[in-house]
XYZ file of N, CA, C and O in Angstrom:
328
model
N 27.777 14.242 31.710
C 26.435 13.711 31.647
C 26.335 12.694 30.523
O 26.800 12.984 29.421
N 25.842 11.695 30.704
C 25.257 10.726 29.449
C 24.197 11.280 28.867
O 23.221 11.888 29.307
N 24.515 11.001 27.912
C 23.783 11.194 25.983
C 22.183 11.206 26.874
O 21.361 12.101 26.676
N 21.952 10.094 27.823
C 20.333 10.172 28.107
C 19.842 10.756 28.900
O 18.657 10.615 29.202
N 20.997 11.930 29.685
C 20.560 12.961 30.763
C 20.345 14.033 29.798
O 19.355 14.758 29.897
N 21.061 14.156 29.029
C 21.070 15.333 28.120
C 20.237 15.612 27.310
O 20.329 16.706 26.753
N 18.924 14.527 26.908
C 18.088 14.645 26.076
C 16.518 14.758 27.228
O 15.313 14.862 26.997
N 17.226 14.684 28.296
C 15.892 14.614 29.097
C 15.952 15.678 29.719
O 14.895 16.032 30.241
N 17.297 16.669 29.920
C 16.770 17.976 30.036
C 16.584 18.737 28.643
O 15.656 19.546 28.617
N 17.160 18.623 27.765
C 16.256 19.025 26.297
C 15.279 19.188 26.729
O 14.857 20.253 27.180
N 14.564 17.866 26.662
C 12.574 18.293 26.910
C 12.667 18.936 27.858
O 12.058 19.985 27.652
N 13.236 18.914 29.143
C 12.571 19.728 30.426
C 12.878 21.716 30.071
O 12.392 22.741 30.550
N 13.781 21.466 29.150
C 13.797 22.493 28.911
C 12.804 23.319 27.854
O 12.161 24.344 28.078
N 12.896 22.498 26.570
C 11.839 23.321 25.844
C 10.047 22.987 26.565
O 9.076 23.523 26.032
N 9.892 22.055 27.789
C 8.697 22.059 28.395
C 8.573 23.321 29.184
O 7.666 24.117 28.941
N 9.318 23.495 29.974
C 9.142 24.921 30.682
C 9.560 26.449 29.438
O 9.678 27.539 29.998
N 9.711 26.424 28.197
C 9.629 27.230 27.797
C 8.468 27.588 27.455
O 7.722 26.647 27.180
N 7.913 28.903 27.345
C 6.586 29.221 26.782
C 6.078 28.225 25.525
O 6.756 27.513 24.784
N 4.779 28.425 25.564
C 4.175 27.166 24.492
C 3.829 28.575 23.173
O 3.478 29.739 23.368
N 4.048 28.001 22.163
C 3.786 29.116 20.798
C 1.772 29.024 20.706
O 1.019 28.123 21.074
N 1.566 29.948 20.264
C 0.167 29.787 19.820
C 0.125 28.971 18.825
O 1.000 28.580 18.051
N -1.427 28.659 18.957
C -1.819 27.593 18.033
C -2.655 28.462 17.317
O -3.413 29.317 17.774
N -2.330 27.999 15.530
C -3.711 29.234 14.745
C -4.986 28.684 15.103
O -5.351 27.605 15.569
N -5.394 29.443 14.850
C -7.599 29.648 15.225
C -7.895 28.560 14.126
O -8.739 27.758 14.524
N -7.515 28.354 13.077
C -7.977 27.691 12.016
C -7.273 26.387 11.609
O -7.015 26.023 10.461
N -7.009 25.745 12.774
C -5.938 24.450 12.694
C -6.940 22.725 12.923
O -6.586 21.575 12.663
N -8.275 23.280 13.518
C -9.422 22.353 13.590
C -9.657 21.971 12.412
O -9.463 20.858 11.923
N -10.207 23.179 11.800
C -10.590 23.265 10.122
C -9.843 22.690 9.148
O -10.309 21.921 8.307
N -8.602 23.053 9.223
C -7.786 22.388 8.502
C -7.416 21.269 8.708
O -7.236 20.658 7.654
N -7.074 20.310 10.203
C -7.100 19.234 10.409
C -8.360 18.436 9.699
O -8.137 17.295 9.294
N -9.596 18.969 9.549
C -10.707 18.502 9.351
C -10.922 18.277 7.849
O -11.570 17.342 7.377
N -10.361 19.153 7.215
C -10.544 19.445 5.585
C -9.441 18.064 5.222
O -9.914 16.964 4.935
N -7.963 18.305 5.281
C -6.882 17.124 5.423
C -7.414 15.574 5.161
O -7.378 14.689 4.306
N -8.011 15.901 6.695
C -8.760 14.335 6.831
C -9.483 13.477 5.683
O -9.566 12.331 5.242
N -10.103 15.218 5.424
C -11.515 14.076 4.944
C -10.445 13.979 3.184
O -10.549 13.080 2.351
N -9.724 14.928 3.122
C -9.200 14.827 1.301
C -8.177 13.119 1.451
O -8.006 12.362 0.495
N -7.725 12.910 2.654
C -7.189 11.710 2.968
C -8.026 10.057 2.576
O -7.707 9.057 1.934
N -9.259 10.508 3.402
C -10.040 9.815 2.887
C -11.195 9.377 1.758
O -11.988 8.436 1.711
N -10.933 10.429 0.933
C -11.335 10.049 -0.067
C -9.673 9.511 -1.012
O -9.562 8.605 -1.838
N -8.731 10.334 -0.556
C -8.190 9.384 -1.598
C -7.842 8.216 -1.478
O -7.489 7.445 -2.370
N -7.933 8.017 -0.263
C -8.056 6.245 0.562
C -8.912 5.470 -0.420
O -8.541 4.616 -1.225
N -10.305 6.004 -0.160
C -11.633 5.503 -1.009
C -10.814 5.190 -2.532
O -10.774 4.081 -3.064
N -10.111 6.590 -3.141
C -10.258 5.915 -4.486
C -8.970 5.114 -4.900
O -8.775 4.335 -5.833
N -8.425 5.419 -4.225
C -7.374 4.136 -4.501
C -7.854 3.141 -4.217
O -7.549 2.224 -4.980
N -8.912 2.729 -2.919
C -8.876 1.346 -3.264
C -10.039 0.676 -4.123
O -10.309 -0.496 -4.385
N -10.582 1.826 -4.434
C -11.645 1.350 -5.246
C -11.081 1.086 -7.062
O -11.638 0.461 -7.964
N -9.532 2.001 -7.050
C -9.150 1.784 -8.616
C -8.718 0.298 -7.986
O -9.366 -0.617 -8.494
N -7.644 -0.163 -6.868
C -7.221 -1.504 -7.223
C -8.098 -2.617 -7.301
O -7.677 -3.557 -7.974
N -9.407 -2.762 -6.687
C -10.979 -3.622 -6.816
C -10.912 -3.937 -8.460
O -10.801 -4.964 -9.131
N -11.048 -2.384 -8.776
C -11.278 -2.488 -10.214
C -10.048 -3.293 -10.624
O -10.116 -4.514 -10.762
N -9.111 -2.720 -10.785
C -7.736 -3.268 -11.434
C -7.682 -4.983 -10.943
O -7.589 -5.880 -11.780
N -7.744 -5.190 -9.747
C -7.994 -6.774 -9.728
C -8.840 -7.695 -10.288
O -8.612 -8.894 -10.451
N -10.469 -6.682 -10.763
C -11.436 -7.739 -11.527
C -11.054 -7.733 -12.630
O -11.154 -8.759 -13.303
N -10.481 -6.532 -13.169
C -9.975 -6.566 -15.007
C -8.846 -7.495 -14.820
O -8.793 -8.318 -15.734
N -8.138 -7.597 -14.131
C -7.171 -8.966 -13.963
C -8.101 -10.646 -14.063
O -8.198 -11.588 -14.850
N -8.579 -10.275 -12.863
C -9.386 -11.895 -13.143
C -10.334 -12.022 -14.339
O -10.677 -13.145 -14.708
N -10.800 -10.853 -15.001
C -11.285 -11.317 -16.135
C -10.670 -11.228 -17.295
O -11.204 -11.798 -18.247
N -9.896 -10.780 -17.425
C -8.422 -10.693 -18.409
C -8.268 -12.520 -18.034
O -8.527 -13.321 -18.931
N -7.983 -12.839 -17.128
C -7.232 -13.969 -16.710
C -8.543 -15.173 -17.351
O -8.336 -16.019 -18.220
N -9.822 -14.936 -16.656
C -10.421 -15.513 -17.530
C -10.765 -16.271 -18.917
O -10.917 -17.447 -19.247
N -10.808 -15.169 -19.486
C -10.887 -14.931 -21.222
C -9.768 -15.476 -21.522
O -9.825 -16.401 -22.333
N -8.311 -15.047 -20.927
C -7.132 -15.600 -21.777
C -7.310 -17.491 -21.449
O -6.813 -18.263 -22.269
N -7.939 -17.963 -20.388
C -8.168 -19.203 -19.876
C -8.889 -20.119 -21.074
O -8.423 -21.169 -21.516
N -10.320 -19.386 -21.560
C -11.097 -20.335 -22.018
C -10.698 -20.022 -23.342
O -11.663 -20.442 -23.980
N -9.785 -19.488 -24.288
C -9.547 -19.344 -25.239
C -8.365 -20.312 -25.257
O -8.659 -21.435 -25.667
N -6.817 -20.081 -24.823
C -5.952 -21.580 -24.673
C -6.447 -22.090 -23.961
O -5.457 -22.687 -23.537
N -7.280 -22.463 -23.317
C -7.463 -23.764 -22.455
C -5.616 -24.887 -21.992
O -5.194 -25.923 -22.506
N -5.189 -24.253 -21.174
C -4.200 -24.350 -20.795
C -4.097 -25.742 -20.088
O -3.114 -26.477 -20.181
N -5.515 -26.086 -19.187
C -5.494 -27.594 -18.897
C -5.787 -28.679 -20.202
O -6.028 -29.847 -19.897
N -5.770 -28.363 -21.390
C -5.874 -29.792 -22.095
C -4.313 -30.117 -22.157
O -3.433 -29.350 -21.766
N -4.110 -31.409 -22.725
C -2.727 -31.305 -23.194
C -2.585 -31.636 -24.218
O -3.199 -32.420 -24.942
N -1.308 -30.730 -24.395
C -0.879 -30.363 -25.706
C -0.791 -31.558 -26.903
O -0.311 -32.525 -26.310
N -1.067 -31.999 -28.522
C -1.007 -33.241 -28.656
C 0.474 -33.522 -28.815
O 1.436 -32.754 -28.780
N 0.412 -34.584 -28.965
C 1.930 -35.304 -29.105
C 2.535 -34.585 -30.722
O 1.720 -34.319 -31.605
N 3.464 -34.435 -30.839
C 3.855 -33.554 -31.976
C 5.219 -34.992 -32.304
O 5.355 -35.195 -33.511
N 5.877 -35.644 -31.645
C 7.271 -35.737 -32.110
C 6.882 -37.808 -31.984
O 6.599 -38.523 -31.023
N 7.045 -38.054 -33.255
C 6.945 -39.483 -33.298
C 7.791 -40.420 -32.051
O 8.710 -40.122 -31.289
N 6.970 -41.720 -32.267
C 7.409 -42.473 -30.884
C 8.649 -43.402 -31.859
O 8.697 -43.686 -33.056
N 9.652 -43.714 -30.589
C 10.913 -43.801 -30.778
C 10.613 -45.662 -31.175
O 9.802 -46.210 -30.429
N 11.042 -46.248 -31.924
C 10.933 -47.568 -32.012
C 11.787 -48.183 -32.516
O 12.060 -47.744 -33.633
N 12.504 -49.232 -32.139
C 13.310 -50.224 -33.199
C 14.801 -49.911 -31.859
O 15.840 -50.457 -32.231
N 14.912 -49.254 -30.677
C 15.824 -48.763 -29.896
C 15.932 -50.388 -28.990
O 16.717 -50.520 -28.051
């Protein structure tokens, strides 16, 4: 048999085997999961919001203090007599 007959009676086999019970309390817990999922969804992305505005205003402040667009003055005398 090929590798892909052999995996397709696998399933046919554990399909016709009895199915296991499912616990009584697997709704609940799917439900509880969820929601702890989504809050930590919520706060992660609410720390990186934060963490990105303290960036742009970090980025800010460091801006208008060097002022990075002036330019720099000339420091090194002009070459003459060459």
């Amino acid at each position: 048999m090929s590798r892909h007959e052999d995996k397709e009676d696998e399933v046919r086999r554990m399909l016709e085997a009895p199915h296991p019970q499912v616990p009584a309390d697997l709704a609940a817990r799917a439900v509880e999961r969820g929601a702890r999922l989504l809050h930590r969804d919520r706060a992660v992305r609410r720390a990186l919001w934060a963490l990105l505005v303290v960036a742009a205003l970090a980025f800010a402040v460091w801006a208008s203090v060097t002022e990075p667009w002036h330019v720099p003055p000339e420091t090194t005398p002009p070459l003459e007599g060459w």
